[in-house]
PDB file of C-alpha atoms and ligand atoms in Angstrom:
ATOM      1  CA  MET A 126       4.434  -0.142 -30.630  1.00 46.00           C
ATOM      2  CA  THR A 127       3.384   2.305 -29.084  1.00 47.00           C
ATOM      3  CA  GLY A 128       5.966   4.079 -26.615  1.00 46.00           C
ATOM      4  CA  ASP A 129       9.474   3.156 -25.472  1.00 53.00           C
ATOM      5  CA  ARG A 130      10.398  -0.136 -24.206  1.00 58.00           C
ATOM      6  CA  LYS A 131      10.470   0.356 -20.752  1.00 66.00           C
ATOM      7  CA  ALA A 132      13.397  -1.975 -18.899  1.00 70.00           C
ATOM      8  CA  PRO A 133      12.309  -4.907 -17.310  1.00 75.00           C
ATOM      9  CA  LEU A 134      11.601  -5.145 -13.893  1.00 87.00           C
ATOM     10  CA  PRO A 135      12.624  -8.584 -12.621  1.00 91.00           C
ATOM     11  CA  ILE A 136      10.951  -9.798  -9.286  1.00 95.00           C
ATOM     12  CA  SER A 137      13.634 -11.452  -7.244  1.00 94.00           C
ATOM     13  CA  SER A 138      14.875 -11.914  -3.444  1.00 93.00           C
ATOM     14  CA  LYS A 139      15.826  -8.601  -3.619  1.00 97.00           C
ATOM     15  CA  THR A 140      12.544  -7.263  -4.305  1.00 98.00           C
ATOM     16  CA  ALA A 141       9.486  -6.828  -2.059  1.00 98.00           C
ATOM     17  CA  LEU A 142       5.558  -6.766  -2.353  1.00 98.00           C
ATOM     18  CA  LEU A 143       3.788  -3.738  -0.424  1.00 98.00           C
ATOM     19  CA  VAL A 144       0.457  -4.837   0.186  1.00 98.00           C
ATOM     20  CA  VAL A 145      -1.333  -1.715   1.326  1.00 98.00           C
ATOM     21  CA  ASP A 146      -4.292  -1.239   3.522  1.00 98.00           C
ATOM     22  CA  VAL A 147      -6.533  -3.897   1.920  1.00 98.00           C
ATOM     23  CA  GLN A 148      -8.831  -3.693   5.188  1.00 98.00           C
ATOM     24  CA  ASN A 149     -12.932  -4.109   5.064  1.00 98.00           C
ATOM     25  CA  ASP A 150     -13.055   0.059   6.295  1.00 98.00           C
ATOM     26  CA  PHE A 151     -11.733   0.926   3.000  1.00 98.00           C
ATOM     27  CA  CYS A 152     -13.929  -1.264   0.427  1.00 98.00           C
ATOM     28  CA  PRO A 153     -16.944  -0.447  -0.217  1.00 98.00           C
ATOM     29  CA  GLY A 154     -19.523  -0.890   2.235  1.00 98.00           C
ATOM     30  CA  GLY A 155     -16.549   0.365   4.634  1.00 98.00           C
ATOM     31  CA  ALA A 156     -16.371   3.339   7.005  1.00 98.00           C
ATOM     32  CA  LEU A 157     -14.015   5.351   4.741  1.00 98.00           C
ATOM     33  CA  ALA A 158     -14.764   3.739   1.393  1.00 98.00           C
ATOM     34  CA  VAL A 159     -12.792   4.124  -1.599  1.00 98.00           C
ATOM     35  CA  PRO A 160     -14.279   3.533  -4.582  1.00 97.00           C
ATOM     36  CA  GLU A 161     -13.838   0.378  -6.533  1.00 97.00           C
ATOM     37  CA  GLY A 162     -11.561  -0.545  -3.395  1.00 98.00           C
ATOM     38  CA  ASP A 163     -12.335  -4.168  -3.485  1.00 98.00           C
ATOM     39  CA  ARG A 164     -11.311  -4.321  -7.316  1.00 98.00           C
ATOM     40  CA  VAL A 165      -7.615  -4.436  -6.083  1.00 98.00           C
ATOM     41  CA  VAL A 166      -8.148  -8.119  -4.563  1.00 98.00           C
ATOM     42  CA  PRO A 167      -7.836 -10.389  -7.202  1.00 98.00           C
ATOM     43  CA  VAL A 168      -5.052  -8.346  -9.074  1.00 98.00           C
ATOM     44  CA  LEU A 169      -2.976  -8.297  -5.768  1.00 98.00           C
ATOM     45  CA  ASN A 170      -3.656 -12.114  -5.470  1.00 98.00           C
ATOM     46  CA  ASP A 171      -2.152 -12.411  -8.706  1.00 98.00           C
ATOM     47  CA  TYR A 172       1.204 -10.221  -7.658  1.00 98.00           C
ATOM     48  CA  ILE A 173       1.180 -12.504  -4.245  1.00 98.00           C
ATOM     49  CA  ARG A 174       1.377 -15.500  -6.275  1.00 98.00           C
ATOM     50  CA  LEU A 175       4.202 -14.287  -8.538  1.00 97.00           C
ATOM     51  CA  PHE A 176       6.329 -12.960  -5.601  1.00 97.00           C
ATOM     52  CA  GLN A 177       5.573 -16.078  -4.152  1.00 97.00           C
ATOM     53  CA  ALA A 178       6.956 -18.339  -7.310  1.00 96.00           C
ATOM     54  CA  LYS A 179      10.009 -15.925  -6.622  1.00 95.00           C
ATOM     55  CA  ARG A 180      10.548 -16.297  -3.172  1.00 95.00           C
ATOM     56  CA  ALA A 181      10.333 -12.700  -2.816  1.00 97.00           C
ATOM     57  CA  PRO A 182       8.987 -11.499   0.368  1.00 98.00           C
ATOM     58  CA  VAL A 183       5.191 -10.022   0.797  1.00 98.00           C
ATOM     59  CA  ILE A 184       4.439  -7.706   3.479  1.00 98.00           C
ATOM     60  CA  ALA A 185       1.299  -5.922   4.088  1.00 98.00           C
ATOM     61  CA  THR A 186       0.893  -2.750   5.664  1.00 98.00           C
ATOM     62  CA  ARG A 187      -3.136  -2.082   7.652  1.00 98.00           C
ATOM     63  CA  ASP A 188      -4.169   1.093   8.980  1.00 98.00           C
ATOM     64  CA  TRP A 189      -4.662   0.065  12.991  1.00 98.00           C
ATOM     65  CA  HIS A 190      -5.785   2.837  14.991  1.00 98.00           C
ATOM     66  CA  PRO A 191      -6.797   3.243  18.580  1.00 98.00           C
ATOM     67  CA  THR A 192     -10.837   4.434  19.135  1.00 98.00           C
ATOM     68  CA  ASN A 193      -9.513   7.891  19.715  1.00 98.00           C
ATOM     69  CA  HIS A 194      -7.455   8.218  16.700  1.00 98.00           C
ATOM     70  CA  GLY A 195      -6.715  12.094  15.972  1.00 98.00           C
ATOM     71  CA  SER A 196      -7.302  11.528  12.063  1.00 97.00           C
ATOM     72  CA  PHE A 197     -11.131  10.951  13.049  1.00 98.00           C
ATOM     73  CA  LYS A 198     -13.529  13.576  12.966  1.00 98.00           C
ATOM     74  CA  PRO A 199     -14.573  13.682  16.575  1.00 98.00           C
ATOM     75  CA  PHE A 200     -11.074  14.263  17.624  1.00 97.00           C
ATOM     76  CA  GLY A 201     -10.464  17.367  14.998  1.00 96.00           C
ATOM     77  CA  GLY A 202      -9.207  14.991  11.916  1.00 97.00           C
ATOM     78  CA  ILE A 203     -10.785  14.838   8.866  1.00 96.00           C
ATOM     79  CA  TRP A 204     -11.612  11.080   8.199  1.00 97.00           C
ATOM     80  CA  PRO A 205     -14.428   9.051   9.602  1.00 98.00           C
ATOM     81  CA  PRO A 206     -13.351   6.779  12.191  1.00 98.00           C
ATOM     82  CA  HIS A 207     -12.184   3.993  10.474  1.00 98.00           C
ATOM     83  CA  CYS A 208      -9.929   0.591  10.635  1.00 98.00           C
ATOM     84  CA  ILE A 209     -10.072   0.526  14.695  1.00 98.00           C
ATOM     85  CA  GLN A 210      -8.020  -2.064  16.280  1.00 98.00           C
ATOM     86  CA  ASN A 211      -9.174  -5.467  16.523  1.00 98.00           C
ATOM     87  CA  THR A 212     -13.064  -4.521  14.877  1.00 98.00           C
ATOM     88  CA  PRO A 213     -14.009  -6.125  11.545  1.00 98.00           C
ATOM     89  CA  GLY A 214     -13.504  -3.031   9.649  1.00 98.00           C
ATOM     90  CA  ALA A 215     -10.083  -3.302  10.293  1.00 98.00           C
ATOM     91  CA  GLU A 216      -9.392  -6.918   9.056  1.00 98.00           C
ATOM     92  CA  PHE A 217      -7.914  -7.402   5.753  1.00 98.00           C
ATOM     93  CA  ARG A 218     -10.330  -8.013   3.096  1.00 98.00           C
ATOM     94  CA  ALA A 219     -12.034 -11.597   2.857  1.00 97.00           C
ATOM     95  CA  GLY A 220     -10.451 -13.006  -0.459  1.00 98.00           C
ATOM     96  CA  LEU A 221      -6.575 -10.952  -0.199  1.00 98.00           C
ATOM     97  CA  LYS A 222      -4.831 -14.770  -0.185  1.00 98.00           C
ATOM     98  CA  LEU A 223      -1.881 -13.364   1.774  1.00 98.00           C
ATOM     99  CA  PRO A 224       0.954 -15.918   2.043  1.00 98.00           C
ATOM    100  CA  LYS A 225       1.223 -17.330   5.733  1.00 96.00           C
ATOM    101  CA  GLU A 226       4.716 -16.271   5.744  1.00 96.00           C
ATOM    102  CA  VAL A 227       3.622 -12.320   5.310  1.00 98.00           C
ATOM    103  CA  THR A 228       5.165  -9.688   7.373  1.00 98.00           C
ATOM    104  CA  ILE A 229       2.228  -7.293   8.683  1.00 98.00           C
ATOM    105  CA  ILE A 230       3.026  -3.701   9.302  1.00 98.00           C
ATOM    106  CA  SER A 231       0.641  -1.768  11.811  1.00 98.00           C
ATOM    107  CA  LYS A 232       0.665   1.693  11.406  1.00 98.00           C
ATOM    108  CA  GLY A 233      -1.408   4.738  13.215  1.00 97.00           C
ATOM    109  CA  THR A 234      -1.222   3.334  16.497  1.00 97.00           C
ATOM    110  CA  ASP A 235      -0.203   6.483  18.341  1.00 97.00           C
ATOM    111  CA  PRO A 236      -3.308   8.664  18.981  1.00 97.00           C
ATOM    112  CA  ARG A 237      -1.521  11.689  18.385  1.00 96.00           C
ATOM    113  CA  VAL A 238       0.288  10.715  14.974  1.00 94.00           C
ATOM    114  CA  GLU A 239      -1.174  10.266  11.562  1.00 91.00           C
ATOM    115  CA  ALA A 240       0.733   7.996   9.631  1.00 92.00           C
ATOM    116  CA  TYR A 241      -0.270   7.610   5.874  1.00 96.00           C
ATOM    117  CA  SER A 242       2.924   5.598   5.294  1.00 97.00           C
ATOM    118  CA  GLY A 243       3.696   2.025   5.935  1.00 98.00           C
ATOM    119  CA  PHE A 244       7.126   3.518   6.779  1.00 98.00           C
ATOM    120  CA  GLN A 245       6.206   6.172   9.575  1.00 96.00           C
ATOM    121  CA  HIS A 246       7.249   5.079  13.079  1.00 96.00           C
ATOM    122  CA  THR A 247       7.042   1.168  11.931  1.00 97.00           C
ATOM    123  CA  THR A 248       9.742  -0.930  11.825  1.00 97.00           C
ATOM    124  CA  LEU A 249       9.460  -1.483   7.971  1.00 98.00           C
ATOM    125  CA  SER A 250      12.815   0.282   6.528  1.00 98.00           C
ATOM    126  CA  GLU A 251      14.642  -1.551   9.215  1.00 97.00           C
ATOM    127  CA  TRP A 252      12.609  -4.751   7.782  1.00 98.00           C
ATOM    128  CA  LEU A 253      13.775  -4.067   4.655  1.00 98.00           C
ATOM    129  CA  ARG A 254      17.511  -3.488   5.046  1.00 97.00           C
ATOM    130  CA  SER A 255      18.181  -6.420   6.826  1.00 97.00           C
ATOM    131  CA  ARG A 256      16.957  -8.400   4.409  1.00 97.00           C
ATOM    132  CA  LYS A 257      18.670  -6.597   1.648  1.00 98.00           C
ATOM    133  CA  ILE A 258      15.738  -5.285  -0.301  1.00 98.00           C
ATOM    134  CA  GLU A 259      16.586  -2.673  -3.455  1.00 97.00           C
ATOM    135  CA  THR A 260      13.214  -2.497  -5.234  1.00 98.00           C
ATOM    136  CA  VAL A 261       9.522  -2.414  -3.341  1.00 98.00           C
ATOM    137  CA  PHE A 262       6.615  -3.229  -5.779  1.00 98.00           C
ATOM    138  CA  VAL A 263       3.253  -1.188  -3.950  1.00 98.00           C
ATOM    139  CA  GLY A 264       0.051  -1.527  -4.524  1.00 98.00           C
ATOM    140  CA  GLY A 265      -3.636  -1.191  -2.391  1.00 98.00           C
ATOM    141  CA  LEU A 266      -5.459   1.935  -1.108  1.00 98.00           C
ATOM    142  CA  ALA A 267      -5.553   4.321  -1.154  1.00 97.00           C
ATOM    143  CA  THR A 268      -3.544   5.349  -4.170  1.00 98.00           C
ATOM    144  CA  ASP A 269      -3.765   9.186  -2.939  1.00 98.00           C
ATOM    145  CA  TYR A 270      -2.485   8.600   0.616  1.00 97.00           C
ATOM    146  CA  CYS A 271      -1.354   5.905   1.889  1.00 98.00           C
ATOM    147  CA  VAL A 272       0.085   4.421  -1.150  1.00 98.00           C
ATOM    148  CA  LYS A 273       1.398   7.603  -2.529  1.00 98.00           C
ATOM    149  CA  SER A 274       3.164   8.528   1.185  1.00 98.00           C
ATOM    150  CA  THR A 275       4.755   4.913   1.417  1.00 98.00           C
ATOM    151  CA  VAL A 276       6.057   5.149  -2.567  1.00 98.00           C
ATOM    152  CA  LEU A 277       7.557   8.669  -1.657  1.00 98.00           C
ATOM    153  CA  ASP A 278       9.349   7.394   1.574  1.00 98.00           C
ATOM    154  CA  ALA A 279      10.132   4.357  -0.262  1.00 98.00           C
ATOM    155  CA  VAL A 280      12.214   6.572  -2.610  1.00 98.00           C
ATOM    156  CA  LYS A 281      13.554   9.017   0.608  1.00 98.00           C
ATOM    157  CA  ALA A 282      14.802   5.548   2.018  1.00 97.00           C
ATOM    158  CA  GLY A 283      16.845   4.904  -0.948  1.00 97.00           C
ATOM    159  CA  LEU A 284      14.824   2.349  -2.492  1.00 98.00           C
ATOM    160  CA  LYS A 285      13.560   1.608  -5.704  1.00 97.00           C
ATOM    161  CA  ALA A 286       9.894   1.893  -6.168  1.00 98.00           C
ATOM    162  CA  VAL A 287       7.295   0.571  -8.483  1.00 98.00           C
ATOM    163  CA  TYR A 288       3.498   1.995  -8.230  1.00 98.00           C
ATOM    164  CA  LEU A 289       1.394  -0.979  -9.016  1.00 98.00           C
ATOM    165  CA  ALA A 290      -1.348   1.258 -10.912  1.00 98.00           C
ATOM    166  CA  ASP A 291      -3.499  -1.934 -11.658  1.00 98.00           C
ATOM    167  CA  ALA A 292      -3.750  -2.906  -7.843  1.00 98.00           C
ATOM    168  CA  SER A 293      -4.423   0.640  -6.562  1.00 98.00           C
ATOM    169  CA  ARG A 294      -7.085   2.583  -6.324  1.00 98.00           C
ATOM    170  CA  GLY A 295      -7.748   6.509  -5.023  1.00 98.00           C
ATOM    171  CA  VAL A 296     -10.121   8.060  -2.519  1.00 96.00           C
ATOM    172  CA  ASN A 297     -10.391  11.348  -5.218  1.00 95.00           C
ATOM    173  CA  VAL A 298     -11.358  13.386  -2.379  1.00 94.00           C
ATOM    174  CA  LYS A 299     -11.034  16.057  -5.071  1.00 95.00           C
ATOM    175  CA  PRO A 300     -11.860  14.145  -8.195  1.00 94.00           C
ATOM    176  CA  ASN A 301      -8.231  14.127  -9.903  1.00 96.00           C
ATOM    177  CA  ASP A 302      -6.483  13.363  -6.433  1.00 97.00           C
ATOM    178  CA  GLY A 303      -5.531   9.831  -7.835  1.00 97.00           C
ATOM    179  CA  GLU A 304      -4.200  11.219 -11.246  1.00 97.00           C
ATOM    180  CA  GLN A 305      -2.171  14.045  -9.255  1.00 98.00           C
ATOM    181  CA  ALA A 306      -0.783  11.248  -7.009  1.00 98.00           C
ATOM    182  CA  GLU A 307       0.588   9.150  -9.692  1.00 98.00           C
ATOM    183  CA  GLU A 308       2.241  12.240 -11.307  1.00 98.00           C
ATOM    184  CA  GLU A 309       3.822  13.281  -7.783  1.00 98.00           C
ATOM    185  CA  MET A 310       5.071   9.482  -7.465  1.00 98.00           C
ATOM    186  CA  GLN A 311       6.854   9.592 -10.738  1.00 98.00           C
ATOM    187  CA  LYS A 312       8.207  12.815 -10.406  1.00 98.00           C
ATOM    188  CA  ALA A 313       9.288  11.504  -7.260  1.00 98.00           C
ATOM    189  CA  GLY A 314      11.307   8.501  -9.330  1.00 98.00           C
ATOM    190  CA  ALA A 315       8.984   6.184  -8.898  1.00 98.00           C
ATOM    191  CA  THR A 316       8.148   3.766 -11.745  1.00 97.00           C
ATOM    192  CA  LYS A 317       4.459   2.829 -12.799  1.00 97.00           C
ATOM    193  CA  ALA A 318       3.818  -0.332 -13.969  1.00 97.00           C
ATOM    194  CA  THR A 319       1.123  -3.249 -14.174  1.00 97.00           C
ATOM    195  CA  LEU A 320       0.790  -6.854 -13.691  1.00 95.00           C
ATOM    196  CA  ALA A 321       1.095  -8.272 -17.701  1.00 93.00           C
ATOM    197  CA  GLU A 322       4.722  -5.688 -17.796  1.00 93.00           C
ATOM    198  CA  ILE A 323       6.205  -7.406 -14.711  1.00 90.00           C
ATOM    199  CA  ALA A 324       5.009 -10.985 -15.696  1.00 82.00           C
ATOM    200  CA  SER A 325       6.058 -10.926 -18.845  1.00 72.00           C
TER     201      SER A 325
HETATM  202  C1  VGL B 612      -5.600   5.902   4.640  1.00 82.96           C
HETATM  203  C2  VGL B 612      -7.220   7.893   4.716  1.00 82.96           C
HETATM  204  C3  VGL B 612      -7.065   7.742   6.257  1.00 82.96           C
HETATM  205  C4  VGL B 612      -5.051   5.186   3.676  1.00 82.96           C
HETATM  206  C5  VGL B 612      -5.874   5.624   5.801  1.00 82.96           C
HETATM  207  O1  VGL B 612      -4.832   3.827   4.288  1.00 82.96           O
HETATM  208  O2  VGL B 612      -4.942   5.326   2.101  1.00 82.96           O
HETATM  209  N1  VGL B 612      -6.383   7.134   4.375  1.00 82.96           N
HETATM  210  N2  VGL B 612      -6.085   6.904   6.567  1.00 82.96           N
HETATM  211 ZN1   ZN B 613      -6.464   6.037   8.700  1.00 82.96          ZN
END
């Protein structure tokens, strides 16, 4: 045995899966491609299957920007234009098997407001509270932006948060951004886990 045994992480109706921004523009070939971004798709499909089997809700967030969003370089931001509403780049990656009962949360819709977190200016926290969700499992794109912000906001909202390392990838604008984000999430009180640890 190596290391300490972690506490079990059971999936139940009090847990929700948050699939963060698995959209074409964040995958290879997209406007703001995350290296290996498409590799999260089969892993997330396994998580989705597990959560469905336990009747636990699945939520998908999406970056959903107007054409003149302030995070875009032509409008003073740092990113190339990406995830523009109703364009192919904003569509969920083909092959991601979201359940038909999935709840979709759109963010970044106000041109003047950047929203990395699925909790910012959305109904996500009310949605979770109304269903008495206690723990959120969070994976997707990108580890160092929207996944991190979503995990940190979940903790701030009083939820337990589990960062799904095998279902996430970082942009790594600077080479270690993804690893630093993992540390930051854990320092804030989130747990880091993989499918093998949860499904066992
Ligand atoms: C994201 C950069 C800009 C993300 C969204 O989903 O991580 N990153 N907008
Ligand atoms: Zn964005």
